[in-house]
Amino acid sequence: MLSKIKAIEKPIVYIVDSDHKLLCSLSKKLVQHDVIVEVFSSAEEFLNTKFRSRAACLIIEVNLPNMGGIELLEHINNLGVRLPTFILSSSSDISKAVRAMQAEAIDFIEKPFIENTLIEKVLGVIKKL
């Protein structure tokens, strides 16, 4: 019975970004693909939540208030949590891109970006689960 319940559970995508419009837009598009989306406006808010086993991936903005996005990724890696992570950035800062990849981000995406491309990448990660 438990395996049937797990089979119908929807994957969760966490989004950590202080841009409310982006959070709403990405959430709406992902929900249309039968994905649960949990949004957070800061790293601290995200860290105060309990990671769920159905977590499929994480989308983080580089420039968050207080703790930045790359620091957040490094922190959760140090906790032993491994989630496929997309890093979003408002600038093409090569040093940040390198640091994000060293922290095992699967992609560093510069804003503005085509939302459908990011959605396709997220769905690709979910299909591999």
PDB file of C-alpha atoms in Angstrom:
ATOM      1  CA  MET A   1       0.000   0.000   0.000  1.00  0.00           C
ATOM      2  CA  LEU A   2       2.821   2.409   0.862  1.00  0.00           C
ATOM      3  CA  SER A   3       4.385   2.037  -2.610  1.00  0.00           C
ATOM      4  CA  LYS A   4       1.075   3.044  -4.232  1.00  0.00           C
ATOM      5  CA  ILE A   5       0.955   6.178  -2.086  1.00  0.00           C
ATOM      6  CA  LYS A   6       4.533   7.104  -3.009  1.00  0.00           C
ATOM      7  CA  ALA A   7       3.767   6.610  -6.706  1.00  0.00           C
ATOM      8  CA  ILE A   8       1.026   9.242  -6.638  1.00  0.00           C
ATOM      9  CA  GLU A   9       2.938  11.844  -4.636  1.00  0.00           C
ATOM     10  CA  LYS A  10       3.808  14.915  -6.657  1.00  0.00           C
ATOM     11  CA  PRO A  11       7.402  16.142  -6.780  1.00  0.00           C
ATOM     12  CA  ILE A  12       8.268  19.377  -5.005  1.00  0.00           C
ATOM     13  CA  VAL A  13      10.267  22.224  -6.494  1.00  0.00           C
ATOM     14  CA  TYR A  14      11.642  24.778  -4.046  1.00  0.00           C
ATOM     15  CA  ILE A  15      12.186  28.328  -5.329  1.00  0.00           C
ATOM     16  CA  VAL A  16      14.178  30.833  -3.273  1.00  0.00           C
ATOM     17  CA  ASP A  17      14.052  34.340  -4.760  1.00  0.00           C
ATOM     18  CA  SER A  18      13.142  37.759  -3.399  1.00  0.00           C
ATOM     19  CA  ASP A  19      11.452  38.726  -6.701  1.00  0.00           C
ATOM     20  CA  HIS A  20       7.745  38.213  -5.986  1.00  0.00           C
ATOM     21  CA  LYS A  21       6.741  38.451  -9.674  1.00  0.00           C
ATOM     22  CA  LEU A  22       9.215  35.755 -10.638  1.00  0.00           C
ATOM     23  CA  LEU A  23       8.052  33.491  -7.801  1.00  0.00           C
ATOM     24  CA  CYS A  24       4.433  33.818  -8.926  1.00  0.00           C
ATOM     25  CA  SER A  25       5.163  33.339 -12.610  1.00  0.00           C
ATOM     26  CA  LEU A  26       7.393  30.263 -12.197  1.00  0.00           C
ATOM     27  CA  SER A  27       4.994  28.772  -9.654  1.00  0.00           C
ATOM     28  CA  LYS A  28       2.015  29.081 -11.983  1.00  0.00           C
ATOM     29  CA  LYS A  29       3.852  27.442 -14.860  1.00  0.00           C
ATOM     30  CA  LEU A  30       5.237  24.576 -12.772  1.00  0.00           C
ATOM     31  CA  VAL A  31       1.867  23.845 -11.139  1.00  0.00           C
ATOM     32  CA  GLN A  32       0.443  23.372 -14.649  1.00  0.00           C
ATOM     33  CA  HIS A  33       2.878  20.434 -14.976  1.00  0.00           C
ATOM     34  CA  ASP A  34       1.539  18.680 -11.866  1.00  0.00           C
ATOM     35  CA  VAL A  35       4.383  19.838  -9.633  1.00  0.00           C
ATOM     36  CA  ILE A  36       4.091  21.200  -6.098  1.00  0.00           C
ATOM     37  CA  VAL A  37       5.968  24.466  -5.698  1.00  0.00           C
ATOM     38  CA  GLU A  38       7.115  25.932  -2.403  1.00  0.00           C
ATOM     39  CA  VAL A  39       8.433  29.491  -2.537  1.00  0.00           C
ATOM     40  CA  PHE A  40      10.689  31.391  -0.159  1.00  0.00           C
ATOM     41  CA  SER A  41      11.868  35.002  -0.268  1.00  0.00           C
ATOM     42  CA  SER A  42      15.107  34.422   1.658  1.00  0.00           C
ATOM     43  CA  ALA A  43      17.671  31.756   2.436  1.00  0.00           C
ATOM     44  CA  GLU A  44      16.776  31.915   6.112  1.00  0.00           C
ATOM     45  CA  GLU A  45      13.097  31.304   5.379  1.00  0.00           C
ATOM     46  CA  PHE A  46      14.060  28.284   3.269  1.00  0.00           C
ATOM     47  CA  LEU A  47      16.376  26.901   5.955  1.00  0.00           C
ATOM     48  CA  ASN A  48      13.552  27.099   8.497  1.00  0.00           C
ATOM     49  CA  THR A  49      11.509  24.596   6.503  1.00  0.00           C
ATOM     50  CA  LYS A  50      11.859  20.837   6.674  1.00  0.00           C
ATOM     51  CA  PHE A  51      13.254  19.277   3.512  1.00  0.00           C
ATOM     52  CA  ARG A  52      10.873  16.699   2.145  1.00  0.00           C
ATOM     53  CA  SER A  53      11.847  13.448   0.486  1.00  0.00           C
ATOM     54  CA  ARG A  54       9.710  14.362  -2.543  1.00  0.00           C
ATOM     55  CA  ALA A  55      11.914  17.379  -3.243  1.00  0.00           C
ATOM     56  CA  ALA A  56      12.884  17.235  -6.895  1.00  0.00           C
ATOM     57  CA  CYS A  57      15.018  20.338  -7.261  1.00  0.00           C
ATOM     58  CA  LEU A  58      15.871  23.783  -6.011  1.00  0.00           C
ATOM     59  CA  ILE A  59      15.934  27.118  -7.853  1.00  0.00           C
ATOM     60  CA  ILE A  60      17.919  29.845  -6.079  1.00  0.00           C
ATOM     61  CA  GLU A  61      18.640  33.489  -6.887  1.00  0.00           C
ATOM     62  CA  VAL A  62      22.268  34.497  -6.334  1.00  0.00           C
ATOM     63  CA  ASN A  63      21.475  37.879  -4.762  1.00  0.00           C
ATOM     64  CA  LEU A  64      19.310  37.110  -1.773  1.00  0.00           C
ATOM     65  CA  PRO A  65      19.159  39.379   1.279  1.00  0.00           C
ATOM     66  CA  ASN A  66      21.565  38.382   4.084  1.00  0.00           C
ATOM     67  CA  MET A  67      22.740  34.909   2.984  1.00  0.00           C
ATOM     68  CA  GLY A  68      23.293  34.776  -0.790  1.00  0.00           C
ATOM     69  CA  GLY A  69      22.119  31.959  -3.036  1.00  0.00           C
ATOM     70  CA  ILE A  70      25.502  30.337  -3.517  1.00  0.00           C
ATOM     71  CA  GLU A  71      26.128  30.456   0.231  1.00  0.00           C
ATOM     72  CA  LEU A  72      22.750  28.773   0.696  1.00  0.00           C
ATOM     73  CA  LEU A  73      23.696  25.995  -1.718  1.00  0.00           C
ATOM     74  CA  GLU A  74      27.055  25.512   0.011  1.00  0.00           C
ATOM     75  CA  HIS A  75      25.309  25.421   3.389  1.00  0.00           C
ATOM     76  CA  ILE A  76      22.770  22.760   2.406  1.00  0.00           C
ATOM     77  CA  ASN A  77      25.565  20.731   0.795  1.00  0.00           C
ATOM     78  CA  ASN A  78      27.418  20.888   4.134  1.00  0.00           C
ATOM     79  CA  LEU A  79      24.262  19.557   5.800  1.00  0.00           C
ATOM     80  CA  GLY A  80      24.484  16.534   3.507  1.00  0.00           C
ATOM     81  CA  VAL A  81      21.392  17.487   1.507  1.00  0.00           C
ATOM     82  CA  ARG A  82      21.824  16.977  -2.233  1.00  0.00           C
ATOM     83  CA  LEU A  83      19.231  18.561  -4.498  1.00  0.00           C
ATOM     84  CA  PRO A  84      19.671  19.330  -8.189  1.00  0.00           C
ATOM     85  CA  THR A  85      19.987  23.120  -8.080  1.00  0.00           C
ATOM     86  CA  PHE A  86      19.571  25.861 -10.649  1.00  0.00           C
ATOM     87  CA  ILE A  87      21.200  29.185  -9.795  1.00  0.00           C
ATOM     88  CA  LEU A  88      19.621  32.364 -11.210  1.00  0.00           C
ATOM     89  CA  SER A  89      21.617  35.577 -11.498  1.00  0.00           C
ATOM     90  CA  SER A  90      20.879  39.145 -12.545  1.00  0.00           C
ATOM     91  CA  SER A  91      24.424  39.485 -13.880  1.00  0.00           C
ATOM     92  CA  SER A  92      26.906  37.419 -15.822  1.00  0.00           C
ATOM     93  CA  ASP A  93      29.489  37.344 -13.036  1.00  0.00           C
ATOM     94  CA  ILE A  94      31.942  34.632 -14.073  1.00  0.00           C
ATOM     95  CA  SER A  95      33.377  34.189 -10.585  1.00  0.00           C
ATOM     96  CA  LYS A  96      29.876  33.560  -9.188  1.00  0.00           C
ATOM     97  CA  ALA A  97      29.115  31.128 -12.014  1.00  0.00           C
ATOM     98  CA  VAL A  98      32.306  29.203 -11.284  1.00  0.00           C
ATOM     99  CA  ARG A  99      31.582  29.169  -7.551  1.00  0.00           C
ATOM    100  CA  ALA A 100      28.028  27.935  -8.219  1.00  0.00           C
ATOM    101  CA  MET A 101      29.311  25.077 -10.359  1.00  0.00           C
ATOM    102  CA  GLN A 102      31.918  24.205  -7.706  1.00  0.00           C
ATOM    103  CA  ALA A 103      29.007  24.013  -5.241  1.00  0.00           C
ATOM    104  CA  GLU A 104      27.479  21.431  -7.599  1.00  0.00           C
ATOM    105  CA  ALA A 105      24.748  23.577  -9.154  1.00  0.00           C
ATOM    106  CA  ILE A 106      23.494  21.897 -12.312  1.00  0.00           C
ATOM    107  CA  ASP A 107      23.078  25.198 -14.162  1.00  0.00           C
ATOM    108  CA  PHE A 108      23.805  28.924 -13.790  1.00  0.00           C
ATOM    109  CA  ILE A 109      21.129  30.917 -15.604  1.00  0.00           C
ATOM    110  CA  GLU A 110      21.394  34.623 -16.260  1.00  0.00           C
ATOM    111  CA  LYS A 111      18.294  36.814 -15.931  1.00  0.00           C
ATOM    112  CA  PRO A 112      16.313  37.670 -17.906  1.00  0.00           C
ATOM    113  CA  PHE A 113      15.767  34.157 -19.166  1.00  0.00           C
ATOM    114  CA  ILE A 114      13.072  32.371 -21.096  1.00  0.00           C
ATOM    115  CA  GLU A 115      10.844  30.821 -18.434  1.00  0.00           C
ATOM    116  CA  ASN A 116       9.816  27.914 -20.625  1.00  0.00           C
ATOM    117  CA  THR A 117      13.465  26.906 -21.009  1.00  0.00           C
ATOM    118  CA  LEU A 118      13.901  26.779 -17.231  1.00  0.00           C
ATOM    119  CA  ILE A 119      10.612  24.878 -16.868  1.00  0.00           C
ATOM    120  CA  GLU A 120      11.806  22.307 -19.426  1.00  0.00           C
ATOM    121  CA  LYS A 121      15.086  21.882 -17.529  1.00  0.00           C
ATOM    122  CA  VAL A 122      13.231  21.409 -14.234  1.00  0.00           C
ATOM    123  CA  LEU A 123      10.868  18.878 -15.812  1.00  0.00           C
ATOM    124  CA  GLY A 124      13.907  17.048 -17.223  1.00  0.00           C
ATOM    125  CA  VAL A 125      15.327  16.724 -13.702  1.00  0.00           C
ATOM    126  CA  ILE A 126      11.969  15.465 -12.409  1.00  0.00           C
ATOM    127  CA  LYS A 127      11.740  12.807 -15.153  1.00  0.00           C
ATOM    128  CA  LYS A 128      15.100  11.415 -14.035  1.00  0.00           C
ATOM    129  CA  LEU A 129      13.840  10.801 -10.481  1.00  0.00           C
TER     130      LEU A 129
END
